[in-house]
Short mmCIF file of C-alpha atoms in Angstrom, two decimals:
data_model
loop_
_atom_site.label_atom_id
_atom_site.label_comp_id
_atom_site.label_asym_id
_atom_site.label_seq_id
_atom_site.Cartn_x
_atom_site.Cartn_y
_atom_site.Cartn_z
CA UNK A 6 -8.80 -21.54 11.71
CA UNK A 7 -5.70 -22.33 14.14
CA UNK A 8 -2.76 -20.52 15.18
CA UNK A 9 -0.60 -22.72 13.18
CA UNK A 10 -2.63 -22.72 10.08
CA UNK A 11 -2.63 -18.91 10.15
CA UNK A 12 0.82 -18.55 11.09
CA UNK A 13 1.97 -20.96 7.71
CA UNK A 14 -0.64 -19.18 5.92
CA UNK A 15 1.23 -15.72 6.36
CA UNK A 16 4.70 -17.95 6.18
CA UNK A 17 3.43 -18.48 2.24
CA UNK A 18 2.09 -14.87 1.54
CA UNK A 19 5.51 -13.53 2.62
CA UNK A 20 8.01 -16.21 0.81
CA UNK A 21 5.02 -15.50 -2.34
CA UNK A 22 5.42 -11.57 -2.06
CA UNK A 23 9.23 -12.45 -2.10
CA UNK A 24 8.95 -14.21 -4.98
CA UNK A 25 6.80 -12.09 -6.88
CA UNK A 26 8.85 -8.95 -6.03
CA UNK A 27 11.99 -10.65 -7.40
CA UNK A 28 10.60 -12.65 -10.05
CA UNK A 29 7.42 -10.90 -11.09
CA UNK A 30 4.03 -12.90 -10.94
CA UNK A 31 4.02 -14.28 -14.39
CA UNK A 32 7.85 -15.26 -13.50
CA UNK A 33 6.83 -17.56 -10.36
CA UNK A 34 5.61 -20.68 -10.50
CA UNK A 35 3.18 -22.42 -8.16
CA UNK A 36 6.39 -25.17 -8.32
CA UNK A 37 8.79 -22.67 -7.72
CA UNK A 38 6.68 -21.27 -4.75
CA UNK A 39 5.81 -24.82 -3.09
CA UNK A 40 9.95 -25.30 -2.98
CA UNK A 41 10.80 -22.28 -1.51
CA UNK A 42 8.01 -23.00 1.40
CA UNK A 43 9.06 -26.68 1.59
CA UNK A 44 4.87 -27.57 0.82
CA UNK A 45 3.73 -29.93 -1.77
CA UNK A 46 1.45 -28.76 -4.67
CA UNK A 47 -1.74 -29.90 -2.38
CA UNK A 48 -0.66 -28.57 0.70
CA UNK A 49 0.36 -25.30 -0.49
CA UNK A 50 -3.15 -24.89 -2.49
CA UNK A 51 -4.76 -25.67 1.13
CA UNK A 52 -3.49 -22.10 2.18
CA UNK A 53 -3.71 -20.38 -0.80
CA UNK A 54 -6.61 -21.75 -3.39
CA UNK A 55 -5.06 -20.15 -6.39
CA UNK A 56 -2.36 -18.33 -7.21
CA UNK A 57 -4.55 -15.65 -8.12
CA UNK A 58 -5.83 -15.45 -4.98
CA UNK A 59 -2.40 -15.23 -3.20
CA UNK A 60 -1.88 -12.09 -5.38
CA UNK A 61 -5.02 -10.67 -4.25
CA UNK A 62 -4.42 -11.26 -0.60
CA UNK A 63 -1.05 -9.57 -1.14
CA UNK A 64 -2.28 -6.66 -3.15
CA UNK A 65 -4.78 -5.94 -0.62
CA UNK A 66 -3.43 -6.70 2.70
CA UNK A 67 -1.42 -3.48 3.16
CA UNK A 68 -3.95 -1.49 1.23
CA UNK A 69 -6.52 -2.68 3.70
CA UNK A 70 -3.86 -1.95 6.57
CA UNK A 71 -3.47 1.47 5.11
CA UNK A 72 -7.42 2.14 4.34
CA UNK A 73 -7.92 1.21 8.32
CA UNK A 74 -5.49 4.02 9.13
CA UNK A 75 -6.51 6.49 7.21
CA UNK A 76 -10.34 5.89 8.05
CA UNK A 77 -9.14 6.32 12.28
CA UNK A 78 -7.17 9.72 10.97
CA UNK A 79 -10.01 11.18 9.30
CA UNK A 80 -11.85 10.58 12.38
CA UNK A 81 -9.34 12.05 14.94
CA UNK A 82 -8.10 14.93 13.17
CA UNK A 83 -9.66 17.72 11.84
CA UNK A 84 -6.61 19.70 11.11
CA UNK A 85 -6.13 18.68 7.32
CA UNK A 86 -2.19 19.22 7.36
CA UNK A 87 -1.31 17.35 10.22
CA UNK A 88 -3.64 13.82 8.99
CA UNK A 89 -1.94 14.45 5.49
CA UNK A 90 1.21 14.32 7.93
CA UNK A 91 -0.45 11.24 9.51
CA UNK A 92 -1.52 9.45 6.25
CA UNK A 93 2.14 10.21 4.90
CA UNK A 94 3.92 8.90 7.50
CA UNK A 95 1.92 5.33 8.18
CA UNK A 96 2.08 5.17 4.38
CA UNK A 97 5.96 5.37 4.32
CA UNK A 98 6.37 3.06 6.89
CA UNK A 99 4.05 0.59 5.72
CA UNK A 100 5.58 0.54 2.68
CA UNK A 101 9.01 0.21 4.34
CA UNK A 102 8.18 -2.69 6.44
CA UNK A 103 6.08 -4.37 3.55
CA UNK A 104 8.64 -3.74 0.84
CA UNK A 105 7.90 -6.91 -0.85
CA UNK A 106 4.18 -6.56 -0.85
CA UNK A 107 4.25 -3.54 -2.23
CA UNK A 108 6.53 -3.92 -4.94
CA UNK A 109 3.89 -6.94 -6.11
CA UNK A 110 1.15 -4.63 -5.04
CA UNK A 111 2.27 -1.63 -7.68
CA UNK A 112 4.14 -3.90 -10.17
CA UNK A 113 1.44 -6.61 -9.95
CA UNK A 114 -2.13 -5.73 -9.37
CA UNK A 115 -2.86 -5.49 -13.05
CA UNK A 116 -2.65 -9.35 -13.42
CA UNK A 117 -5.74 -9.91 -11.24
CA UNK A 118 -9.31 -10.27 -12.67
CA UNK A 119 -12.59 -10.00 -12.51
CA UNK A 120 -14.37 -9.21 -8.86
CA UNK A 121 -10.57 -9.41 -7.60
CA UNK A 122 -9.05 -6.33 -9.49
CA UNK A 123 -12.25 -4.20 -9.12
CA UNK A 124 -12.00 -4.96 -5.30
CA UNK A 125 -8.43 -3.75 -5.23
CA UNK A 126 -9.36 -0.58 -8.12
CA UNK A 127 -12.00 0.69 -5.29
CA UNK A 128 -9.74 0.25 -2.15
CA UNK A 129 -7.01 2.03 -3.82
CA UNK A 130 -9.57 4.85 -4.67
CA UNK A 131 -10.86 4.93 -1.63
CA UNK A 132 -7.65 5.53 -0.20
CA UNK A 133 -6.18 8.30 -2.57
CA UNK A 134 -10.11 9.90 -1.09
CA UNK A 135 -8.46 10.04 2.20
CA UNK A 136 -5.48 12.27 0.69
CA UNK A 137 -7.99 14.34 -1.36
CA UNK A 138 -10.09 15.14 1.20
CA UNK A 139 -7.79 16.40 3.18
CA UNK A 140 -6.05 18.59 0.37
CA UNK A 141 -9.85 19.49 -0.23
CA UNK A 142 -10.27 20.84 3.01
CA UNK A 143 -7.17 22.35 3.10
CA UNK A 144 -8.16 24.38 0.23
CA UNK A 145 -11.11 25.60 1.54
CA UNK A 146 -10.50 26.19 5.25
CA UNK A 147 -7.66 28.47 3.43
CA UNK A 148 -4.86 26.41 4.43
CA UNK A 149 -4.19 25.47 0.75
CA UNK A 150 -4.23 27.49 -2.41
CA UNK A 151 -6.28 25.92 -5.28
CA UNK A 152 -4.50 23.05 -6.81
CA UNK A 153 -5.14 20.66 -9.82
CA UNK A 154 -7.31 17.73 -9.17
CA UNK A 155 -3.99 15.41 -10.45
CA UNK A 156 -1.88 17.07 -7.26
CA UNK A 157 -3.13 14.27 -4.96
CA UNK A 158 -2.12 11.73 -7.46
CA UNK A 159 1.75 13.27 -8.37
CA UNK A 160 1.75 13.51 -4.42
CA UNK A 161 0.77 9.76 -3.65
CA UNK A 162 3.29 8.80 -6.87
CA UNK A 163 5.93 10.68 -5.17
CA UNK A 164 5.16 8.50 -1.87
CA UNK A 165 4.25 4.78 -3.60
CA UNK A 166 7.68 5.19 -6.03
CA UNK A 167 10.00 5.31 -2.57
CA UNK A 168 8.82 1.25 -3.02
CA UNK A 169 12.04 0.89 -5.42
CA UNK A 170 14.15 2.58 -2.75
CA UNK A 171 13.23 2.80 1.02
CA UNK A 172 14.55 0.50 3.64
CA UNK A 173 13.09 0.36 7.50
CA UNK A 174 17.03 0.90 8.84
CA UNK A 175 17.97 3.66 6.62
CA UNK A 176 20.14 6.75 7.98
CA UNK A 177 16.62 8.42 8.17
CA UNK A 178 13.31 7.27 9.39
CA UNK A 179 10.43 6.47 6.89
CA UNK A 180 8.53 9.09 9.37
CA UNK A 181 11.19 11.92 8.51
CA UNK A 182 11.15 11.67 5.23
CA UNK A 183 7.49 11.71 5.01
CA UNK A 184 8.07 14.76 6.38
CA UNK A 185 10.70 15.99 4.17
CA UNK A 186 8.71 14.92 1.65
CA UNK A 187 5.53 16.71 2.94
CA UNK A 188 7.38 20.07 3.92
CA UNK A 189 8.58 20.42 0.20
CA UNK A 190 4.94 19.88 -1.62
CA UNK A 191 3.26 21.82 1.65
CA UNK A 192 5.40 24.78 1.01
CA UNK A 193 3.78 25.24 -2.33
CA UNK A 194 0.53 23.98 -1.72
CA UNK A 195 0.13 27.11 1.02
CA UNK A 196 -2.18 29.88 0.14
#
């Protein structure tokens, strides 16, 4: 595909993830999302097939982005603190820059189908691994104490619900309060 087509192709997925996030999925039209991109019913299905499919490639953009990060930090580093640090902070940025997204991704997702959600089910569990493994090493290289198998979840929650409230100009960094965030839970998780 071309430059242009790929540049009005991610013109529609953000003005879509826009939409969504204000209006909720069920709440937008395919109408209301050719207006707002200035494309005709025909043109805008050229660059998006369905509007299922739109929500897919929103839902899974960013958890794709994240997955890719999270596969290089369990590659480069070993210490299971400091890629829980890692993971942390490219999640809270991500989800700072990618507000929009997401807000469809964790208000959304549930409206997909089929092959779609499944795809999106896995990805997400293949990225709360990343977190798990690292608490699971922490535990046993001694770093950690034991903790319940539901800790990685309550510590992702704590991370995906800043969605509602995080902005990328904010009097702190997303990176700080990763790690304000992190320091708190790491403080009891030590053994």
């Amino acid at each position: 595909m071309s430059d242009k087509y790929d540049a009005n192709r991610d013109r529609v997925l953000q003005v879509a993830a826009e939409l969504f996030a204000k209006s909720g999925y069920h709440g937008t039209g395919i109408a209301d999302l050719g207006t707002a991109v200035g494309l005709g019913r025909g043109a805008l299905y050229h660059y998006i097939g369905s509007k299922e499919a739109i929500l897919y490639e929103i839902s899974s953009r960013q958890l794709a982005q994240m997955n890719t990060v999270a596969d290089e930090l369990a590659l480069s580093e070993a210490d299971p603190e400091k890629r829980l640090r890692g993971l942390a902070r490219a999640l809270m940025r991500n989800i700072a820059e990618h507000r929009a997204e997401w807000t469809v991704f964790f208000r959304e997702y549930h409206a997909l189908t089929d092959e779609r959600r499944d795809r999106i089910i896995a990805e997400r569990e293949r990225y709360e691994s990343h977190w798990r493994n690292a608490v699971e090493q922490g535990i046993r290289d001694g770093h950690f104490r034991v903790l319940p198998r539901l800790m990685v979840k309550g510590l992702l929650g704590m991370f995906n619900y800043s969605y509602l409230w995080i902005t990328p100009g904010g009097a702190e960094t997303p990176e700080e309060i990763a790690d304000e965030f992190l320091d708190a839970v790491i403080i009891g998780m030590r053994a």
